[in-house]
Coordinates of C-alpha atoms in Angstrom, one line a residue:
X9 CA 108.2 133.0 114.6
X10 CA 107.4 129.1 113.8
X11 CA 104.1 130.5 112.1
X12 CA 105.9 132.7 110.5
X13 CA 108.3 130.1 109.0
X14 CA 105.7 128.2 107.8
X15 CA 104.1 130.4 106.3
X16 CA 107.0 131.6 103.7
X17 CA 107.3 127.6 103.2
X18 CA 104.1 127.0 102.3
X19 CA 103.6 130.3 100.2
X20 CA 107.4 128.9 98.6
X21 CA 106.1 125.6 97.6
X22 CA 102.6 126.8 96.2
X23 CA 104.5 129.0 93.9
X24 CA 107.0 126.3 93.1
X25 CA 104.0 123.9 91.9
X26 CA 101.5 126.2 90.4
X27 CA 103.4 128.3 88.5
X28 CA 102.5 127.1 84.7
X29 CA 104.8 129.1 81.9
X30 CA 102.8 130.0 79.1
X31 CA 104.1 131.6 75.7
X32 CA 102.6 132.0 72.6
X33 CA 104.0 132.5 69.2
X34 CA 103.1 135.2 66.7
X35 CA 104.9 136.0 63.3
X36 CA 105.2 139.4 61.6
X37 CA 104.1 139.5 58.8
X38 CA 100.4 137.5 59.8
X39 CA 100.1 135.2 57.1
X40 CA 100.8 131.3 56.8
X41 CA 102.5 132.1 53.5
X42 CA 105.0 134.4 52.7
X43 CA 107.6 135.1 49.1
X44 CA 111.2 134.2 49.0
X45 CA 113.0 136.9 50.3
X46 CA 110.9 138.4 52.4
X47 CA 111.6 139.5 56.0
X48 CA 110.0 137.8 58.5
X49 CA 110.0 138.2 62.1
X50 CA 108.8 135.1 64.9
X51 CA 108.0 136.3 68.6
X52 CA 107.3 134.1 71.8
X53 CA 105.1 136.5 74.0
X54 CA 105.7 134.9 77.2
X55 CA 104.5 135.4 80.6
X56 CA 108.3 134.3 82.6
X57 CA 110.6 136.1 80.7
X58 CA 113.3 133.8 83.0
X59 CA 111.6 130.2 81.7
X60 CA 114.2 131.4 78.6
X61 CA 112.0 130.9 75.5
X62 CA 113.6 130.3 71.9
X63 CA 112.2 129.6 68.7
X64 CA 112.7 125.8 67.2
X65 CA 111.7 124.7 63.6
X66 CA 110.8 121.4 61.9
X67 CA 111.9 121.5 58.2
X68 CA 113.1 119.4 55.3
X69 CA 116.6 120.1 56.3
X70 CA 116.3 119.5 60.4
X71 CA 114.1 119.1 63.4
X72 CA 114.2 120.6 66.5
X73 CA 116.8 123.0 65.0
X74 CA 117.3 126.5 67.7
X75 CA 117.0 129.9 66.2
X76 CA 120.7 130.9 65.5
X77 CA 121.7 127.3 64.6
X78 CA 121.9 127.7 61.1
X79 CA 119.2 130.0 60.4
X80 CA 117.6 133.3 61.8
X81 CA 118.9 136.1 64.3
X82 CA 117.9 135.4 67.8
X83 CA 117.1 139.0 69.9
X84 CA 115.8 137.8 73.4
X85 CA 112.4 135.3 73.1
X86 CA 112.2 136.9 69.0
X87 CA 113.6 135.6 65.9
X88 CA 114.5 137.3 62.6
X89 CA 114.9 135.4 59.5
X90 CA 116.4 138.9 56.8
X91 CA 116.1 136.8 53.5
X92 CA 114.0 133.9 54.0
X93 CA 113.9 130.8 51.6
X94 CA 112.0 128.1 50.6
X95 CA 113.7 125.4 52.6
X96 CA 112.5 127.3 55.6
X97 CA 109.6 126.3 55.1
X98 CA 108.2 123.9 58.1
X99 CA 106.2 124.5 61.9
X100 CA 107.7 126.9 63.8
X101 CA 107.5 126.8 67.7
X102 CA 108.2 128.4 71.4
X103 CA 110.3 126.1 73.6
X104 CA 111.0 126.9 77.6
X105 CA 114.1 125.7 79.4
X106 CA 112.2 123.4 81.3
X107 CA 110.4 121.9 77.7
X108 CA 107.6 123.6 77.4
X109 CA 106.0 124.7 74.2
X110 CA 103.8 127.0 73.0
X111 CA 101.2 127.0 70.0
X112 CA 102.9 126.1 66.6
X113 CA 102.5 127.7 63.2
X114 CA 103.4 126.4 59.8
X115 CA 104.8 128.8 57.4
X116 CA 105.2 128.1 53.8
X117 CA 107.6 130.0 51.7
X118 CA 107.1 130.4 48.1
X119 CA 109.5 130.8 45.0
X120 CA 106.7 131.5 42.8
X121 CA 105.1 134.4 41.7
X122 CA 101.4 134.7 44.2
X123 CA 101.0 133.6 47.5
X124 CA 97.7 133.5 49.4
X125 CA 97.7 135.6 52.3
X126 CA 95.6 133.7 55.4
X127 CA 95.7 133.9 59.1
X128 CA 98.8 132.0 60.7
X129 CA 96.9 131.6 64.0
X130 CA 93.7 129.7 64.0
X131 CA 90.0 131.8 64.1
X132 CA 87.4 131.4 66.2
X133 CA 84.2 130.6 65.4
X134 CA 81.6 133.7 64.4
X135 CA 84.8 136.0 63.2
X136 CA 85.4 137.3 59.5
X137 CA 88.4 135.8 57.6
X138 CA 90.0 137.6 54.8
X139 CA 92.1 135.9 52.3
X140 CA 93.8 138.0 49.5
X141 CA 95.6 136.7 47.0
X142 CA 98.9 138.8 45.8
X143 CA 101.4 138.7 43.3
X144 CA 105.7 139.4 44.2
X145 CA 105.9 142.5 41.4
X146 CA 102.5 143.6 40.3
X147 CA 99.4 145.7 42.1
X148 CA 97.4 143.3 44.1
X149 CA 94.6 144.1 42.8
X150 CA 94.2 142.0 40.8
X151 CA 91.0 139.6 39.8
X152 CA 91.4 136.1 41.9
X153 CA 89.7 133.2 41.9
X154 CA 89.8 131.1 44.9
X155 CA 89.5 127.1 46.1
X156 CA 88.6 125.1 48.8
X157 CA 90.2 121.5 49.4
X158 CA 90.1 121.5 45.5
X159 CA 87.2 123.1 44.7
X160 CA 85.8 126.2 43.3
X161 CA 84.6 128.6 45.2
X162 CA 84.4 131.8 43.3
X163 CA 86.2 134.6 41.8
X164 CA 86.8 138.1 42.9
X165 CA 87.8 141.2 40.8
X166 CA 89.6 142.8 44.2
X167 CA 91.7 140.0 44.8
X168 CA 90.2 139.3 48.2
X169 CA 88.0 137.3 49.8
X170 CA 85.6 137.5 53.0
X171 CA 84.1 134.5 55.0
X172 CA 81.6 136.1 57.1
X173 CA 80.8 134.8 60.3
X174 CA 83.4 131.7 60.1
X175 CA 82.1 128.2 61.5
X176 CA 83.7 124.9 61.9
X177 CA 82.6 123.8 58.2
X178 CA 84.8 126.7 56.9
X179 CA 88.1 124.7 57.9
X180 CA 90.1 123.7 54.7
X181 CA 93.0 123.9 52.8
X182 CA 92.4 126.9 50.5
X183 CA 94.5 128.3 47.7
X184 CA 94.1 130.9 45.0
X185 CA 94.9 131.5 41.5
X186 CA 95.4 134.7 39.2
X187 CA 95.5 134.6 35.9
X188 CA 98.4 135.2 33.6
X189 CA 100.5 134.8 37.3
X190 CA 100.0 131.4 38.7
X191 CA 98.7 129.6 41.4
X192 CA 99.8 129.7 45.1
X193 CA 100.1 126.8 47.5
X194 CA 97.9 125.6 49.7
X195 CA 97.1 127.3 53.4
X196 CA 95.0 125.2 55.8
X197 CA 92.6 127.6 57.9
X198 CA 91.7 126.1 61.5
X199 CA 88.7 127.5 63.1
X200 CA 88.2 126.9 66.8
X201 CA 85.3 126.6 68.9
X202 CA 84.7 125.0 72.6
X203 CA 88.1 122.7 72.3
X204 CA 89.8 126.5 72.8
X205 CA 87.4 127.3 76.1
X206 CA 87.7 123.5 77.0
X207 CA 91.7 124.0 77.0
X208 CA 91.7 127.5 78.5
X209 CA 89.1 126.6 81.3
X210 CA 91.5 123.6 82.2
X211 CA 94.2 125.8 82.7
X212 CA 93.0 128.0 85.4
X213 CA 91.3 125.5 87.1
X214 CA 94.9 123.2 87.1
X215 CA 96.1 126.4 88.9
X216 CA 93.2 126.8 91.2
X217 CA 92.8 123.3 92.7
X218 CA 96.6 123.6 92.9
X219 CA 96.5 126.8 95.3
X220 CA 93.4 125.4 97.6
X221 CA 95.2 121.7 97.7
X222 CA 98.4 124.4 99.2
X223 CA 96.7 127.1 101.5
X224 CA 93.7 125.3 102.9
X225 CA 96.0 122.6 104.8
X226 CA 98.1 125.1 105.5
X227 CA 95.4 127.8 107.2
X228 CA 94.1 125.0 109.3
X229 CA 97.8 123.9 109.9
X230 CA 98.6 127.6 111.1
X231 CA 94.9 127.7 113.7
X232 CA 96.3 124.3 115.5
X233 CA 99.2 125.6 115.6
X234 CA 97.9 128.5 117.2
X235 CA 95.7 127.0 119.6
X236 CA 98.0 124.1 120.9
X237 CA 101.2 126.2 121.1
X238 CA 100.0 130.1 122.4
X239 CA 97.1 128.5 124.5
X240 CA 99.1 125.7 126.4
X241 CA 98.7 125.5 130.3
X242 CA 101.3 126.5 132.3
X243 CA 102.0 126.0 135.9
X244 CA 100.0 129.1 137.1
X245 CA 96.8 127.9 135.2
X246 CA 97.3 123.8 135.9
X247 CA 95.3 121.7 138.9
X248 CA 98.3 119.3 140.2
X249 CA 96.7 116.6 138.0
X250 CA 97.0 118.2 134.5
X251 CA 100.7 118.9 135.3
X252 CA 101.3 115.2 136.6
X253 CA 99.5 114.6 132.4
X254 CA 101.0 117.1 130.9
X255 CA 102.8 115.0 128.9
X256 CA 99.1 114.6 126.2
X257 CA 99.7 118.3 125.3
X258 CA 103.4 117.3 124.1
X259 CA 101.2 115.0 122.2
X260 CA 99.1 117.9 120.8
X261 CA 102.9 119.0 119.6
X262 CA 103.7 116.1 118.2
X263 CA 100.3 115.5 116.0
X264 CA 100.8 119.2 115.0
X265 CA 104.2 118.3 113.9
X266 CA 103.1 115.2 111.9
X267 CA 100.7 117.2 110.0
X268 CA 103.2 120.0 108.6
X269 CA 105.4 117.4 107.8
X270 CA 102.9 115.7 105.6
X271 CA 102.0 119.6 104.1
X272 CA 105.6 120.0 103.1
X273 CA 106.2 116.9 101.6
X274 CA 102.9 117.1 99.9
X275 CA 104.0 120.5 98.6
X276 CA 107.6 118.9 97.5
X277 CA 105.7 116.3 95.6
X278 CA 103.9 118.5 93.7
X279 CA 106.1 121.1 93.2
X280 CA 108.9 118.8 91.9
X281 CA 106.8 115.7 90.2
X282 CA 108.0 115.9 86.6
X283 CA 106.1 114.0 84.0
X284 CA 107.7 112.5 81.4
X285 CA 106.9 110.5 78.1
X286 CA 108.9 109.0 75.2
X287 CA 107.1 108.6 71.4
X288 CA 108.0 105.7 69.7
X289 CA 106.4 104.5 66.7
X290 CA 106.0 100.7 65.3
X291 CA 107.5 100.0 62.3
X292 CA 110.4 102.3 63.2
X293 CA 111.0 104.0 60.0
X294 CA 110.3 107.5 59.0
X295 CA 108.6 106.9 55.8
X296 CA 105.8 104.7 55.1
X297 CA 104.3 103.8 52.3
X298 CA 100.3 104.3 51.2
X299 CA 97.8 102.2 53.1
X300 CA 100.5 100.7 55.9
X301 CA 99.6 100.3 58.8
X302 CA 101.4 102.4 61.5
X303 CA 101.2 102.4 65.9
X304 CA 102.7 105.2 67.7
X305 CA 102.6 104.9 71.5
X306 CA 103.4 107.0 74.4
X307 CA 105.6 104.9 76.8
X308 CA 105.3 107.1 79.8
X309 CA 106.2 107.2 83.6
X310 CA 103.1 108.5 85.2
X311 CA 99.5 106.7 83.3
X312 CA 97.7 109.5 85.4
X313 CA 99.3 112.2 83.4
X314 CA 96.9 111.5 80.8
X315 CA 99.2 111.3 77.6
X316 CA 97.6 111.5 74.3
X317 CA 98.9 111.9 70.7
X318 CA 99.1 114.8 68.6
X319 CA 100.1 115.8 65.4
X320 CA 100.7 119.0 62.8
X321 CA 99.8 118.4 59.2
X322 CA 99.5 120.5 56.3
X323 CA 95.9 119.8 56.7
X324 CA 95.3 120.8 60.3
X325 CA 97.4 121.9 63.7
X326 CA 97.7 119.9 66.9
X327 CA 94.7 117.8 66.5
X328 CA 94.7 114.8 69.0
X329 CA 94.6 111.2 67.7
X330 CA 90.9 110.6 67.3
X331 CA 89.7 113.4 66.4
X332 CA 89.5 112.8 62.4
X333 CA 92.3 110.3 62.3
X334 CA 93.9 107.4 63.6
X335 CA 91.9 104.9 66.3
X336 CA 92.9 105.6 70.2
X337 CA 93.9 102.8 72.7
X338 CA 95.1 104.2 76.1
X339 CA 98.0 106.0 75.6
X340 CA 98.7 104.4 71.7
X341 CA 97.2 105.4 68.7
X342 CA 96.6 103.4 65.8
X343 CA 96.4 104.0 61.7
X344 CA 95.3 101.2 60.3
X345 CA 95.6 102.9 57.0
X346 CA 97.8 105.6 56.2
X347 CA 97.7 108.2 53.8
X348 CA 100.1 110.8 52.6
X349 CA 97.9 113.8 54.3
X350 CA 98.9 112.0 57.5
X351 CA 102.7 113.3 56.9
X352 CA 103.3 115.5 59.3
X353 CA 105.4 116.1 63.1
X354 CA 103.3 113.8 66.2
X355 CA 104.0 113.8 70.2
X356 CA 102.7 113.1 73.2
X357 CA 101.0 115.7 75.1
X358 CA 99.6 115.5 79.1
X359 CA 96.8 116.9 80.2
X360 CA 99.2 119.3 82.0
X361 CA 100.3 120.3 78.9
X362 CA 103.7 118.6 79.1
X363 CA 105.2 117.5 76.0
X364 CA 107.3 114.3 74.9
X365 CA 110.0 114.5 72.1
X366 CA 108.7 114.6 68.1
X367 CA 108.8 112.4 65.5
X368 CA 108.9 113.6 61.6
X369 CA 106.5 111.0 59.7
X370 CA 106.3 110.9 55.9
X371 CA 103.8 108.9 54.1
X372 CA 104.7 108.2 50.4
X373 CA 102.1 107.8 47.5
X374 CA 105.1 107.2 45.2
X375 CA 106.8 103.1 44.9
X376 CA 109.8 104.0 46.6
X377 CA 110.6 104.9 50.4
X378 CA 113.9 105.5 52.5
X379 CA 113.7 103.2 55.7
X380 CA 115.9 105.2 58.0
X381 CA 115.8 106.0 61.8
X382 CA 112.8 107.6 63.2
X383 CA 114.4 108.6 66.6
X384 CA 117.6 110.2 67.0
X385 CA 120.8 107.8 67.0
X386 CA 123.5 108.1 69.2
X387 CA 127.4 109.2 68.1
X388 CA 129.1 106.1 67.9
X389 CA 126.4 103.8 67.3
X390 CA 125.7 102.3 63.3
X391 CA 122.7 103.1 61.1
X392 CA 121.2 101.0 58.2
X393 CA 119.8 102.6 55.6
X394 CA 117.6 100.5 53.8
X395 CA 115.9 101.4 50.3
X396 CA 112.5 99.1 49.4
X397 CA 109.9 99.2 46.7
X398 CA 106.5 98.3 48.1
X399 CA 105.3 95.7 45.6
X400 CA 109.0 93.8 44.4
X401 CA 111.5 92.6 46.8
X402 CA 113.1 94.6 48.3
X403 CA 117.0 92.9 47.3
X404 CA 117.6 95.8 44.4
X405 CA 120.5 97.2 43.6
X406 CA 119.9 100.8 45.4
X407 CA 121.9 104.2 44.9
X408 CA 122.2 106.9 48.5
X409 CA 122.7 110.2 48.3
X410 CA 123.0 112.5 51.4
X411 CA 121.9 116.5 50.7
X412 CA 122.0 116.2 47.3
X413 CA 125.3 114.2 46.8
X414 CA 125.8 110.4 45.5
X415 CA 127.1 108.6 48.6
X416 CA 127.5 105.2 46.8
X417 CA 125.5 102.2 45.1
X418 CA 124.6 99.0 46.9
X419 CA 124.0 96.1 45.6
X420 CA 122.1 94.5 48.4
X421 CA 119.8 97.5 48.9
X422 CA 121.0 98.7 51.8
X423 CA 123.7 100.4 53.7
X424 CA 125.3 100.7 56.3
X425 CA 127.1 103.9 57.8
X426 CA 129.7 103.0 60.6
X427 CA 130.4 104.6 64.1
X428 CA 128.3 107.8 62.9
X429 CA 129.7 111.7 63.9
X430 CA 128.0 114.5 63.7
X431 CA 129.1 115.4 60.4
X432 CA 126.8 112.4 59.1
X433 CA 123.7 114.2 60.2
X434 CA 121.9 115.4 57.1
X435 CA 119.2 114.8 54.4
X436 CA 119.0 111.3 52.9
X437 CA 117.4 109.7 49.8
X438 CA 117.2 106.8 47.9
X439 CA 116.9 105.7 43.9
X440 CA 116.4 102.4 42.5
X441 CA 116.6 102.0 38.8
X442 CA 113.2 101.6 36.9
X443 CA 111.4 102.4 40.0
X444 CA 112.1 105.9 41.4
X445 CA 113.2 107.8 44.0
X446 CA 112.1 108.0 47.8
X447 CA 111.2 111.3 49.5
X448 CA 113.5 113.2 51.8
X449 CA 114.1 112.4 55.2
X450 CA 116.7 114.1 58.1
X451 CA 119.2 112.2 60.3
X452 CA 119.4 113.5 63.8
X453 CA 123.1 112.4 65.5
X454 CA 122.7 113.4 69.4
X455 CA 126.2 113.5 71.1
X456 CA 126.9 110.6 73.7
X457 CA 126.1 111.6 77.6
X458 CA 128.9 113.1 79.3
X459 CA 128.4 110.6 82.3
X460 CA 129.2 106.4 81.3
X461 CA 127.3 104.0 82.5
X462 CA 128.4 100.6 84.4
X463 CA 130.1 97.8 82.3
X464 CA 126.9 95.3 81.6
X465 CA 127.0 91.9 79.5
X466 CA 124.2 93.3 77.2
X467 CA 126.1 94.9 74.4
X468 CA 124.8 98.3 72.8
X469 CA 121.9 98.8 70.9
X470 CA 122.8 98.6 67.3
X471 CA 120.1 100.2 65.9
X472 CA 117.8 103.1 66.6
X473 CA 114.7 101.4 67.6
X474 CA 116.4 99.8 70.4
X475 CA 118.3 103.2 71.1
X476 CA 117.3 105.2 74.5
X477 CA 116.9 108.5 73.8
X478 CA 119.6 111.1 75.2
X479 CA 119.4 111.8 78.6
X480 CA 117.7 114.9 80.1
X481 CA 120.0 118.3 79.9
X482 CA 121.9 118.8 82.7
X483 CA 120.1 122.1 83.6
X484 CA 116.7 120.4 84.1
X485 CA 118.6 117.6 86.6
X486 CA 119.7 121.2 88.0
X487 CA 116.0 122.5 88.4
X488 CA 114.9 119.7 89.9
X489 CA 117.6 119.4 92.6
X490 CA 117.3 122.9 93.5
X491 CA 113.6 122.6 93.9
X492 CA 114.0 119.3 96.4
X493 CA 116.4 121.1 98.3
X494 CA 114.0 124.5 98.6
X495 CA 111.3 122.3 100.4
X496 CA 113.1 119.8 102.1
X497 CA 115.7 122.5 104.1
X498 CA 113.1 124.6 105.4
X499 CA 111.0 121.5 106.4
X500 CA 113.9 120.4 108.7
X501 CA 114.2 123.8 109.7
X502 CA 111.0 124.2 110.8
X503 CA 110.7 120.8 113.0
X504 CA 113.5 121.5 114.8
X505 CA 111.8 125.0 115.7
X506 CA 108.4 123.6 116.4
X507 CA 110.1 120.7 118.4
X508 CA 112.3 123.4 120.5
X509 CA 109.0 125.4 121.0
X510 CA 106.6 122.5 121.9
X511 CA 108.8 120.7 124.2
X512 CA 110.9 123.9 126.0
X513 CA 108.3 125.8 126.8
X514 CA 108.2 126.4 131.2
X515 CA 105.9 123.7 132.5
X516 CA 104.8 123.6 136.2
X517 CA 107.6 121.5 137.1
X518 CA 110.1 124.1 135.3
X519 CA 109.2 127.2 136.9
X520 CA 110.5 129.0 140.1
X521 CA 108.5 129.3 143.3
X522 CA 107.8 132.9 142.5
X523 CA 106.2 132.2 139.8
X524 CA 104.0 129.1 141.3
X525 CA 103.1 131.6 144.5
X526 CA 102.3 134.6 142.5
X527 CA 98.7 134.7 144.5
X528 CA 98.7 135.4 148.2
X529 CA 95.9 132.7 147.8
X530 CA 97.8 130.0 146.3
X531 CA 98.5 127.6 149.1
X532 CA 95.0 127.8 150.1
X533 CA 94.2 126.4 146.6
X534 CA 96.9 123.8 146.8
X535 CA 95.3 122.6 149.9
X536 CA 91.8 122.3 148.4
X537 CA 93.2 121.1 145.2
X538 CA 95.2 118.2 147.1
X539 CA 91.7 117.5 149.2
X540 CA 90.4 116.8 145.8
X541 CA 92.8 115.3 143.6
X542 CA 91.2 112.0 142.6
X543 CA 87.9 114.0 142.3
X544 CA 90.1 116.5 139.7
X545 CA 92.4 113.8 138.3
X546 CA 88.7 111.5 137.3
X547 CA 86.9 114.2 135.8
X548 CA 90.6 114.9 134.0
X549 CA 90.8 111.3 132.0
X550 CA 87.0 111.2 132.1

């Protein structure tokens, strides 16, 4: 029965820590560009349907944003947008209960008249690519002519065009044009090669060395348990000195208790360990301008995780700082100088897969930006907007305006919104006379924690960058206390069994005289025994 109870523990907790949720998001119809007012339909295929998978966006208009909150039709782990527009435009992801994500894709939408259809999902190396090039009204067929990253590549009187045999020198941002119709916008194609195997690989073997670190303690666990607890003397089978010393297989108990105990909490810790990261980025702003120089860095609990950065551009999907861009140092990563291709969504990402929260970078080639909070601020808290040139001081007179409305004119350059709600969340811009206009950028107000914290002399953070991000959802605080209490109960469970089995169990002192004179021969061997009881009790300790 104790076997038996340890068993179903130990199976518990292996499925507790090696059970990885996976998803991965695919989008109906397959093409990274699509025309205003077309149907479009996002899917997370996932492997828990329980882990609870929705769709979240990042856009011009908001980031993180759920399917249903403004936009689309959630139906289980799909969404439907029925008459999509161009501010839906943006990456599009899968996000668990728990936090994690699956592949992104970024879907452009287009209000003018051709789009160039190309694969959403990235290729692999040695397949054919087909791009065709369509119009909203007329036939596609239709003579084309297409580009790469700017350049000619050549035309085509079907309207389509194959890439044989794909490698990594055919990644790019490719476009098409048709003329008498128009251009479309740009698609960047990402062709993968080992990184995919290297990523896949790691996966299964995460799981692997999981499941052996779980079963192969607990298989020898169950054979000592076997051997010290079915096999133990008992008064019919003990010389007089082995029950006077009896008290060394207790011992056996006890060292067979120690190592379960050290199984299960092994199994709790990996079962329950949750890694977690926070991006920040130095200067906190979310626009930049041309040729700044820009540090993001993972501050994380756990330096083993293995935390690196990661980004989505227009130019390319989740490549890791390093690769191409930016300089790596630890768990940091460092532009030295920044370009508006590097606009774009970054995060941390462990080598478990486990992400941190995003931050929406824009890089401006124009003499204008918009420095306002990176991070999300806090309800109640106050925000300063500040609008700066990159060549003149920055003290000019400076007009806001929040979706598309004037807010007000500031003198100073700068203002200041008080105690913000959630009705202050929202796009913001800048303008400053005989210098131009900044680009775009979304304020994110997260609600206050439900729980306060104790009165302290250190007064509030008044800005963002000193701002601690909001506290993890109550659910996951849930998860996690559930999961303690799964192995820690049956661990107390089972030592009180294996301590009632070990040290109950009929010794020779315990049992009856019938038992001890079961043998018609038995006093004879108590005589020879007691004849030779040092000789027994020697060879014994010896």
């Amino acid at each position: 029965m104790e076997g038996t109870s340890v068993q179903r523990l130990l199976v518990l907790g292996s499925l507790l820590c090696c059970t990885t949720n996976q998803a991965r998001l695919t989008v109906i119809p397959s093409s990274s560009q699509v025309f205003k007012r077309d149907f479009v339909s996002l899917s997370c295929e996932e492997d828990d349907s329980s882990a609870g998978w929705t769709l979240r966006r990042n856009t011009t208009t908001g980031q993180r944003t759920q399917c249903g909150a403004g936009w689309g039709k959630p139906t289980g782990s799909s969404c439907n947008i029925g008459y999509i527009l161009t501010r839906d435009s943006g990456v599009y992801w899968c996000e668990s209960r728990e936090g994690a994500t699956s592949n992104s894709i970024n879907l452009t939408v287009s209000g003018g008249p051709v789009i160039l259809q190309s694969p959403v999902l990235p290729v692999m190396e040695g397949d054919d690519v087909t791009l065709l090039c369509k119009t909203e009204t007329t036939p596609s067929i239709l003579s084309a002519t297409f580009y790469k990253d700017g350049s000619l590549m050549r035309p085509d009187p079907t309207g389509h065009m194959t890439i044989h045999h794909v490698t990594r020198s055919d990644e790019g941002l490719y476009k098409c044009n048709i003329s008498s119709h128009g251009e479309s916008p740009s698609s960047w194609i990402t062709v993968t090669g080992e990184e995919l195997h290297i990523d896949f690989n790691s996966y299964f073997i995460h799981i692997l060395v999981c499941h052996l670190v779980v079963f192969c303690p607990y298989f020898i666990s169950t054979l000592l348990m076997v051997s010290l607890c079915r096999h133990r003397p008992t008064g019919k089978d003990l010389p007089v000195s082995m029950v006077m010393t009896s008290p060394q297989v207790d011992q056996g108990c006890r060292m067979e208790r120690t190592s379960v105990q050290r199984l299960l909490v092994l199994g709790s810790l990996l079962c329950c360990t949750t890694n977690q990261a926070r991006l920040t980025v130095s200067p906190s702003s979310s626009q930049f301008f041309k040729r700044d120089f820009v540090s993001l860095s993972c501050e994380e609990d756990d330096s083993s995780a293995g935390w690196t950065l990661r980004r989505n551009t227009t130019k390319r999907q989740r490549t890791q700082c390093g690769a191409d861009w930016g300089e790596a140092a630890g768990s940091s990563c460092n532009i030295s100088y920044i370009v508006p291709l590097d606009s774009g969504v970054y995060w941390c990402e462990s080598r478990e897969g486990a992400t941190s929260n995003s931050i929406n970078l824009t890089v401006s080639g124009g003499p204008v930006i918009l420095q306002s909070p990176v991070l999300p601020v806090m309800e109640g808290d106050d925000v300063t907007l500040l609008c700066k040139t990159e060549t003149t001081p920055s003290i000019l007179s400076a007009t806001f305006y929040k979706d598309g409305s004037l807010i007000r004119t500031e003198s100073t350059g700068h203002m200041t919104i008080h105690h913000v709600t959630r009705s202050d969340e929202g796009l913001y811009k800048c303008y400053i006379i005989s210098h131009g206009e900044s680009p775009s950028s979304w304020i994110t107000v997260t609600e206050k924690p439900t729980t306060t914290a104790p009165p302290t002399s250190t007064p509030p953070p008044r800005n963002n960058a000193e701002a601690t991000p909001p506290p993890p959802s109550s659910l996951h605080l849930v998860l996690r206390l559930v999961c303690h209490l799964v192995v820690f109960c049956p661990y107390f469970i089972s030592t009180l069994l294996m301590v009632s089995l070990c040290r109950h169990r009929p010794t020779g002192k315990d049992l009856p005289v019938s038992m001890v004179t079961t043998s018609p021969h038995t006093d004879q061997r108590l005589v020879d025994e007691d004849d030779n009881v040092y000789d027994v009790t020697t060879e014994h300790h010896f």
